[in-house]
PDB file of C-alpha atoms in Angstrom:
ATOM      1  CA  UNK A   1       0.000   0.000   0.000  1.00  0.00           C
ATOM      2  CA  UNK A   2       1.189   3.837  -0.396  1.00  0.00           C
ATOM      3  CA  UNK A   3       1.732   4.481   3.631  1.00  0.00           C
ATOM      4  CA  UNK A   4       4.210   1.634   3.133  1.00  0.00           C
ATOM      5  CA  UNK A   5       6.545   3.389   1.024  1.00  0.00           C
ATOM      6  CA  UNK A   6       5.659   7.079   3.122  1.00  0.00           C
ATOM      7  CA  UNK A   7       9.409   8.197   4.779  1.00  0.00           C
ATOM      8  CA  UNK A   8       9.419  10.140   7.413  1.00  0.00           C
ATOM      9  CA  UNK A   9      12.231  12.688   7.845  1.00  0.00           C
ATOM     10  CA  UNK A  10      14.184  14.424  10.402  1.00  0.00           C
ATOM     11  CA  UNK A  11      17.917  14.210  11.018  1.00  0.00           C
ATOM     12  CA  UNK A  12      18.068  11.199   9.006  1.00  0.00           C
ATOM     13  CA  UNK A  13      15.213   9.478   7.316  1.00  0.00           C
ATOM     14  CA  UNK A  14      12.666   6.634   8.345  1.00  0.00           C
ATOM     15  CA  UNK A  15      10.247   4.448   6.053  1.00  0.00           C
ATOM     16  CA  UNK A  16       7.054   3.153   7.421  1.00  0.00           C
ATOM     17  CA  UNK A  17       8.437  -0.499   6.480  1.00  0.00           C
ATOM     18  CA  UNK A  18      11.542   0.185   9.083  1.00  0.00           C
ATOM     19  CA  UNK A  19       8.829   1.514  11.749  1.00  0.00           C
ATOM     20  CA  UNK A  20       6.988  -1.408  11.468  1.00  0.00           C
ATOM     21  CA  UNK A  21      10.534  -3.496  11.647  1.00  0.00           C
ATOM     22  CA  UNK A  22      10.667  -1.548  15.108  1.00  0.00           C
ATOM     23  CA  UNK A  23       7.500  -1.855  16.581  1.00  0.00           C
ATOM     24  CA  UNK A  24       7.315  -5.841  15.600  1.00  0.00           C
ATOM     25  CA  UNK A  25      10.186  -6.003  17.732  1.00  0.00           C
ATOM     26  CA  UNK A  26       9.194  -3.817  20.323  1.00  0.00           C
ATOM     27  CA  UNK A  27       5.870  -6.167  20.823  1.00  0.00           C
ATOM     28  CA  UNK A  28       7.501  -8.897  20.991  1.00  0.00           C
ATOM     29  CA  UNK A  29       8.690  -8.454  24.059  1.00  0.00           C
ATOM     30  CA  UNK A  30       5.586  -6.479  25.228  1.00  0.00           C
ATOM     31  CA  UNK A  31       3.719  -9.686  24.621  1.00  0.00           C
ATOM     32  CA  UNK A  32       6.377 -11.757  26.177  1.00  0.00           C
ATOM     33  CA  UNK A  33       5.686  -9.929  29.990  1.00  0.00           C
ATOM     34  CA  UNK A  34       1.676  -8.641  29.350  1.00  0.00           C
ATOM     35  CA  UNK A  35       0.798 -11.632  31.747  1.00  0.00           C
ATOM     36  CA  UNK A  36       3.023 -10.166  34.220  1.00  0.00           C
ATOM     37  CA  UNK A  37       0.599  -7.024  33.949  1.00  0.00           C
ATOM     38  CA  UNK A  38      -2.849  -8.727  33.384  1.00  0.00           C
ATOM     39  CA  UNK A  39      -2.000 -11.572  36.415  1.00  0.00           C
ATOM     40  CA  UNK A  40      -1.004  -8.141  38.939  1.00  0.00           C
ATOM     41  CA  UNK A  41      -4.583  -6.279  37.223  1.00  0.00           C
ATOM     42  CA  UNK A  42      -7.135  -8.279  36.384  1.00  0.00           C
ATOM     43  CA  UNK A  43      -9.692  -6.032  34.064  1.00  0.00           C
ATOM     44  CA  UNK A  44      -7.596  -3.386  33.143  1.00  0.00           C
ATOM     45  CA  UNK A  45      -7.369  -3.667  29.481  1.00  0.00           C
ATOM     46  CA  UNK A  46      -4.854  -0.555  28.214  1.00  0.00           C
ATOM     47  CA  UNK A  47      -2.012  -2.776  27.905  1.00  0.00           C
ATOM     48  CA  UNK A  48      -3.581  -4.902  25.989  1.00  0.00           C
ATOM     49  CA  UNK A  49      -5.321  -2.479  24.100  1.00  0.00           C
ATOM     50  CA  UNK A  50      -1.799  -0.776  23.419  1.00  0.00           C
ATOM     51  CA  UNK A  51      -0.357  -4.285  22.033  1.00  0.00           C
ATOM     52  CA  UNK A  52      -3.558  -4.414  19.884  1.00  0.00           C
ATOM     53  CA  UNK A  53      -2.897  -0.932  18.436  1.00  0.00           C
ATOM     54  CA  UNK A  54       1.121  -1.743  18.112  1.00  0.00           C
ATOM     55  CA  UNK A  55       0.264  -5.023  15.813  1.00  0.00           C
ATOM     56  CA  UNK A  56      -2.633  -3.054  13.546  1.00  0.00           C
ATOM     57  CA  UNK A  57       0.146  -0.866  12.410  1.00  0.00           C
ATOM     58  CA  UNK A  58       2.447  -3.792  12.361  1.00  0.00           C
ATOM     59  CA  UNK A  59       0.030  -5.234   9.713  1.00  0.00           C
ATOM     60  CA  UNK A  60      -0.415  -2.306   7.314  1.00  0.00           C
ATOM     61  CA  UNK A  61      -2.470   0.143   8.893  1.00  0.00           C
ATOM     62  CA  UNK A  62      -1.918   3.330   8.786  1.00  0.00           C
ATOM     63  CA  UNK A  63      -0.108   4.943  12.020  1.00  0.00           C
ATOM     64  CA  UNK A  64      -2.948   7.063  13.642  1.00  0.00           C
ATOM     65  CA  UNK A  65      -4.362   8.421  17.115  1.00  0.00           C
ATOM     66  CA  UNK A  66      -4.886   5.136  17.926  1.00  0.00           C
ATOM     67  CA  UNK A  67      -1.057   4.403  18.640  1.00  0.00           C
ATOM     68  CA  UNK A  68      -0.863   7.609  20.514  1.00  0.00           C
ATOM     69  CA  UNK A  69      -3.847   7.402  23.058  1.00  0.00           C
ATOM     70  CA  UNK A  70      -3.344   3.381  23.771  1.00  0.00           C
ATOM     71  CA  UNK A  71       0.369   4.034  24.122  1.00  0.00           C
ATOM     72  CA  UNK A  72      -0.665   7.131  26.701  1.00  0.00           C
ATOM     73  CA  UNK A  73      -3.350   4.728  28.490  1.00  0.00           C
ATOM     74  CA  UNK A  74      -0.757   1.953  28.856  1.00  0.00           C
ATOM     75  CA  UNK A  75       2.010   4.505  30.431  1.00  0.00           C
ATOM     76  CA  UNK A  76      -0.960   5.261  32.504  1.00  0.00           C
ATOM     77  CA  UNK A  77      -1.715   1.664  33.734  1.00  0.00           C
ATOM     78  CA  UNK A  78       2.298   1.451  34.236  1.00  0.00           C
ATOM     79  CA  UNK A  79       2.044   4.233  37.182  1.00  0.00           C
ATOM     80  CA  UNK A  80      -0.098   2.858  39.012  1.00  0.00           C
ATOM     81  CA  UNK A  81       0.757  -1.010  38.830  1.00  0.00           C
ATOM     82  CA  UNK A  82       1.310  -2.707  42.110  1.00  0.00           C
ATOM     83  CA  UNK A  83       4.606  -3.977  41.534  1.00  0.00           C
ATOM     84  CA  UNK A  84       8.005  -2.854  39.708  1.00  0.00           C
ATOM     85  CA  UNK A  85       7.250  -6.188  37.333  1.00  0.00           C
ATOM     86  CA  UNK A  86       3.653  -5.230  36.585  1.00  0.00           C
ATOM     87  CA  UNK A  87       5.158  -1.451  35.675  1.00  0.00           C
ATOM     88  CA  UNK A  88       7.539  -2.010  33.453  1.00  0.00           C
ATOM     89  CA  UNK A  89       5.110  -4.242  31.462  1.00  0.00           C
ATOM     90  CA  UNK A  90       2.377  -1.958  30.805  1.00  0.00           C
ATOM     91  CA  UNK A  91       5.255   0.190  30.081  1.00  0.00           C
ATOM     92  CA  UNK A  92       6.732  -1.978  27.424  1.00  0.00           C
ATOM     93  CA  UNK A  93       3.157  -2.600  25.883  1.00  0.00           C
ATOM     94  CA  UNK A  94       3.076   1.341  25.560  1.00  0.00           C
ATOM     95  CA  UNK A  95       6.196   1.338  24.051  1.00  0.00           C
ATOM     96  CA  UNK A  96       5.071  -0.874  21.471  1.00  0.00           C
ATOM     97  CA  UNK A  97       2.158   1.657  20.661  1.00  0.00           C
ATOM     98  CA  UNK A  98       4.358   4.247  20.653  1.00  0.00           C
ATOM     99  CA  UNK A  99       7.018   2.526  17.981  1.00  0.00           C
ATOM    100  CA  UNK A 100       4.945   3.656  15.052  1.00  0.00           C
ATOM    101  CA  UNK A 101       5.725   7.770  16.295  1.00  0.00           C
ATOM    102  CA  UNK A 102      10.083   6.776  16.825  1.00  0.00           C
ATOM    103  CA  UNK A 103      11.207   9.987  15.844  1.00  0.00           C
ATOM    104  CA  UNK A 104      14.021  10.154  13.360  1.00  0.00           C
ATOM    105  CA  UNK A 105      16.261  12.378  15.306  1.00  0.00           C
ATOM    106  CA  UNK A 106      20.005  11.542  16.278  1.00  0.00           C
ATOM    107  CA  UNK A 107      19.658  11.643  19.993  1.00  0.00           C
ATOM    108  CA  UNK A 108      20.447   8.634  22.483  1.00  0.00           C
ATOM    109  CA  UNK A 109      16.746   8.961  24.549  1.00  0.00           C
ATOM    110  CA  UNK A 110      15.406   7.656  21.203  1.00  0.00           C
ATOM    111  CA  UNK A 111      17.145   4.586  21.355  1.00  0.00           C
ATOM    112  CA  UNK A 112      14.618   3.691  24.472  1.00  0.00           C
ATOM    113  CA  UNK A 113      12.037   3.720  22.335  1.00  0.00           C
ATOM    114  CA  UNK A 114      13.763   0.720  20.064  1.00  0.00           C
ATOM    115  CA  UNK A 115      15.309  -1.425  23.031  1.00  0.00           C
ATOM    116  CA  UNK A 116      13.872  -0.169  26.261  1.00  0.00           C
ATOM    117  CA  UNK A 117      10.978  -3.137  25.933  1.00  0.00           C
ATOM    118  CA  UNK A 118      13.431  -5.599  25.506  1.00  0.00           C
ATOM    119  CA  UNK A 119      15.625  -4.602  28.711  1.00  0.00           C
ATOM    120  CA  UNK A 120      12.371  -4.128  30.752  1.00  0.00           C
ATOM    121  CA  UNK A 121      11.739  -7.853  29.672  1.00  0.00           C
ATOM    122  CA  UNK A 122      14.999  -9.243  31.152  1.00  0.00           C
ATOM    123  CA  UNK A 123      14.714  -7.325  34.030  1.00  0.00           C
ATOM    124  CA  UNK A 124      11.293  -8.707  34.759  1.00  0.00           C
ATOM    125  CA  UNK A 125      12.644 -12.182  33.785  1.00  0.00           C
ATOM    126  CA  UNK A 126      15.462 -11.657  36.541  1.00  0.00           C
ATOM    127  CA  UNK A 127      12.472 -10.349  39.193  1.00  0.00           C
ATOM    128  CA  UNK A 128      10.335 -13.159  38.896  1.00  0.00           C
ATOM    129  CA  UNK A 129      13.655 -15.381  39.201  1.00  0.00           C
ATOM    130  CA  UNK A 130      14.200 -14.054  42.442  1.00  0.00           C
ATOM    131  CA  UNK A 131      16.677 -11.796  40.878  1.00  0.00           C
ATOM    132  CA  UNK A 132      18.752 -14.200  39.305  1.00  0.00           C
ATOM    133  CA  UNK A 133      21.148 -12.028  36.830  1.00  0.00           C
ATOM    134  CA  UNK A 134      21.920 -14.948  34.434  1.00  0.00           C
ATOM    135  CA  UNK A 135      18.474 -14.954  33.831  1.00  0.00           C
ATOM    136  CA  UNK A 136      18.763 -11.161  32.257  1.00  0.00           C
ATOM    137  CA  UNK A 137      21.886 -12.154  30.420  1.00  0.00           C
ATOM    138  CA  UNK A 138      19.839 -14.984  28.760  1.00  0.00           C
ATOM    139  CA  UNK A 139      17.049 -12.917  27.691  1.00  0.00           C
ATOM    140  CA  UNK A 140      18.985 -10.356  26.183  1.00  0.00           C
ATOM    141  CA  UNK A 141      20.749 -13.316  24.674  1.00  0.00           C
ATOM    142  CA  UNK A 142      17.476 -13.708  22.575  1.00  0.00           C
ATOM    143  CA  UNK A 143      16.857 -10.318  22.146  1.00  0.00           C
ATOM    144  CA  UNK A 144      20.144  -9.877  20.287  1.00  0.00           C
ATOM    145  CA  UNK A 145      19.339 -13.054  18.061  1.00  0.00           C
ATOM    146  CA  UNK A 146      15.219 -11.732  17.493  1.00  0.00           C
ATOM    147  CA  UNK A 147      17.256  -8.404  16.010  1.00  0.00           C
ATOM    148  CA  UNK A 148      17.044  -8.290  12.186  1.00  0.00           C
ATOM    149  CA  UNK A 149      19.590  -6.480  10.092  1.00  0.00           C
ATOM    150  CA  UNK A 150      16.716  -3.458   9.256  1.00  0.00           C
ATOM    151  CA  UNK A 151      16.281  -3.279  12.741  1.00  0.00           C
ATOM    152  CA  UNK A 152      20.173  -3.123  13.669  1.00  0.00           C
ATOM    153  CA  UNK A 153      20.379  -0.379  10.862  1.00  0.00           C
ATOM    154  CA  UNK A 154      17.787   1.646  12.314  1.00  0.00           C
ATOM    155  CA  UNK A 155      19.308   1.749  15.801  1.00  0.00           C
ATOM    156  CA  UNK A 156      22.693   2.547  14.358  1.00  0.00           C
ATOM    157  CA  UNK A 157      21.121   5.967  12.954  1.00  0.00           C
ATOM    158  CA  UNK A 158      20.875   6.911  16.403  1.00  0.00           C
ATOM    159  CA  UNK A 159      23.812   7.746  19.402  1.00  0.00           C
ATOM    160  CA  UNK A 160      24.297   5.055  21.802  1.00  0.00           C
ATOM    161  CA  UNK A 161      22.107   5.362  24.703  1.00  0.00           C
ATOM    162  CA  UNK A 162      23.353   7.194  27.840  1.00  0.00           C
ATOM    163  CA  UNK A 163      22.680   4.375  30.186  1.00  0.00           C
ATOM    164  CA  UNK A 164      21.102   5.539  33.392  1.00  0.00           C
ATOM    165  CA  UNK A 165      21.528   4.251  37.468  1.00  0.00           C
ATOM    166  CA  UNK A 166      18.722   1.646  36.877  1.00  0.00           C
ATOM    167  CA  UNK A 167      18.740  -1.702  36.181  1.00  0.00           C
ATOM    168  CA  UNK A 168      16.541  -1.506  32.913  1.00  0.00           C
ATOM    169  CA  UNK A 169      18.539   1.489  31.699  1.00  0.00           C
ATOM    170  CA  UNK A 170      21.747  -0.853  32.567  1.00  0.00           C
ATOM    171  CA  UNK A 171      20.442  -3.503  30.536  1.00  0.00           C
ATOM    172  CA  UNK A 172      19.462  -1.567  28.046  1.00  0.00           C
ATOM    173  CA  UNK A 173      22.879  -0.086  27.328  1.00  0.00           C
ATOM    174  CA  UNK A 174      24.661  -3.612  27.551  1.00  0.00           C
ATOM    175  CA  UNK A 175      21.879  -5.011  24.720  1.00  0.00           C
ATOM    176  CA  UNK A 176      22.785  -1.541  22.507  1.00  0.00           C
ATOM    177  CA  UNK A 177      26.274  -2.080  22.760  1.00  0.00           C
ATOM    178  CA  UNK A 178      25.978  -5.863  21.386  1.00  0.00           C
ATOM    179  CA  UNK A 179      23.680  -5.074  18.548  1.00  0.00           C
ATOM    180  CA  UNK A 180      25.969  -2.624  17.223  1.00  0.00           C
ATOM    181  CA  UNK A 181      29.166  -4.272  18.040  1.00  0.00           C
ATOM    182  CA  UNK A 182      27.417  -7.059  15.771  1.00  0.00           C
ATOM    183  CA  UNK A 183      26.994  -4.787  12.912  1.00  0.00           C
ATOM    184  CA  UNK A 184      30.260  -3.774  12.968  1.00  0.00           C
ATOM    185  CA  UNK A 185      31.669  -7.291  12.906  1.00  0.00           C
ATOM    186  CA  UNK A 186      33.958  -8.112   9.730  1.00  0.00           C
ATOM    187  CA  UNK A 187      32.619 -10.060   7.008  1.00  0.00           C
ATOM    188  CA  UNK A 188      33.425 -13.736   7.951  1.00  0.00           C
ATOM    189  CA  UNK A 189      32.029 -13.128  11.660  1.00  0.00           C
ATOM    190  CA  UNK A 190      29.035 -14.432  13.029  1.00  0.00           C
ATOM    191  CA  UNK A 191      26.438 -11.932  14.281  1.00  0.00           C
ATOM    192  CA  UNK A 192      25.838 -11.991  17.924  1.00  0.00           C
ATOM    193  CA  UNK A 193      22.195 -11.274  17.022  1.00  0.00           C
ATOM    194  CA  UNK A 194      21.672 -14.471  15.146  1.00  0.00           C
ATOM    195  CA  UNK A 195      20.666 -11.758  11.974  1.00  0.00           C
ATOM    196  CA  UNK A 196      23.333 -11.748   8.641  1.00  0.00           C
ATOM    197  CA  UNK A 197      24.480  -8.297   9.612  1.00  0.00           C
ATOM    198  CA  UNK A 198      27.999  -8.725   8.101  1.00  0.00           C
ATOM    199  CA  UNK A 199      30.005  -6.026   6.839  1.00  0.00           C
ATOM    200  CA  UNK A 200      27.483  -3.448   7.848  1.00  0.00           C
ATOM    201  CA  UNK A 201      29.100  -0.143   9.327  1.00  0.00           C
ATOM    202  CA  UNK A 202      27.451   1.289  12.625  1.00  0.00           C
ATOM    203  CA  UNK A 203      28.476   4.955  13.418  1.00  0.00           C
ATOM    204  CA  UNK A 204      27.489   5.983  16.699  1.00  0.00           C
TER     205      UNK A 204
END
C-alpha cells in the first residue's frame, strides 16, 4: 500500500516499512511480559489495548491516534501497577504503541524507544527469578538473536544510549552495545544477534 513506502524525515530518514521493523520487535517483548501485567490487574485492558494498536500498524495500517492514546493509556496503567514487574510491562506494551511515532532524530533517549521493551523484559525475567542475573543475560541473549539487520540499521542511525543508574537502563545499554558491536563485525564473523548483519558499518 502507499503508507508503506511514506518516509518520514528528520535528522536522518525513516520508512514506514523500518517503523513497522521496530514496533514488531518492540511487541515482541511487550507480549512476552503482558501476563506479568494482566495476572497483577485483572480487568484493566490498556495494555492490551496498546499491544492491539502496536500489531494493527504492524500489519499495514496506517499509524494514527490510535497508537498515541493506547500508548498514553498503557504509560498510565504502568504508574499505578502494584509492583516494579507489573510497571515495566504496561510500560513496554506502551512502548510498542508508541514505535509507530520513533522519531528520526540523532539523539540517544530515542534509542529507548527501540530497546527499552526488551531490557524491561529481562529485568522482569530476573524479578520473577528471584533476581537471578543470568536470567537477564539470557534474555537479552534472545533479544540480540530476534534483532534483524533493518532493525540493527535503524538503531545505528541513532547515538548510543546514555545508560542511566537503573537496572533496565543498565540492561538496556549492555543489549545496545551488542547489537551494534554485531553490525560492525567483519565479514566472515558471526552476528551476535543471530541476523546476517555482516560487513554493515554502525556509526554511533
Amino acid at each position: 500500500m502507499a503508507q508503506s513506502k511514506h518516509t518520514v524525515s528528520g535528522d536522518f530518514d525513516l520508512t514506514m516499512h523500518e517503523l513497522r521493523v521496530v514496533a514488531l520487535y518492540v511487541v515482541w517483548h511487550a507480549e512476552d511480559v503482558l501476563p506479568v501485567f494482566e495476572q497483577a490487574v485483572p480487568g484493566d485492558p490498556r495494555p492490551r489495548a496498546a499491544v492491539d494498536a502496536a500489531w494493527a500498524f504492524i500489519n499495514g495500517a496506517r499509524r494514527t491516534t490510535l497508537q498515541r492514546v493506547t500508548s498514553l493509556d498503557a504509560h498510565r496503567a504502568a504508574r499505578s501497577a502494584p509492583s516494579e514487574a507489573a510497571r515495566l510491562a504496561a510500560r513496554s506494551a506502551g512502548d510498542a504503541a508508541s514505535a509507530a511515532y520513533l522519531h528520526p532524530i540523532a539523539q540517544a533517549g530515542q534509542v529507548g524507544h527501540i530497546l527499552r521493551a526488551s531490557a524491561s523484559a529481562a529485568h522482569i525475567g530476573e524479578l520473577t527469578a528471584g533476581g537471578d542475573p543470568a536470567i537477564a543475560d539470557a534474555l537479552l541473549e534472545r533479544s540480540r538473536r530476534r534483532a534483524t539487520p533493518v532493525l540493527i540499521d535503524v538503531l545505528c542511525r541513532y547515538p548510543l544510549s546514555t545508560g542511566g543508574s537503573s537496572r533496565v537502563a543498565r540492561l538496556m545499554s549492555t543489549l545496545d552495545h551488542s547489537l551494534r558491536q554485531a553490525a560492525e563485525r567483519p565479514r566472515g564473523h558471526t552476528a551476535a544477534s543471530g541476523a546476517d548483519v555482516r560487513g554493515r558499518e554502525c556509526t554511533s
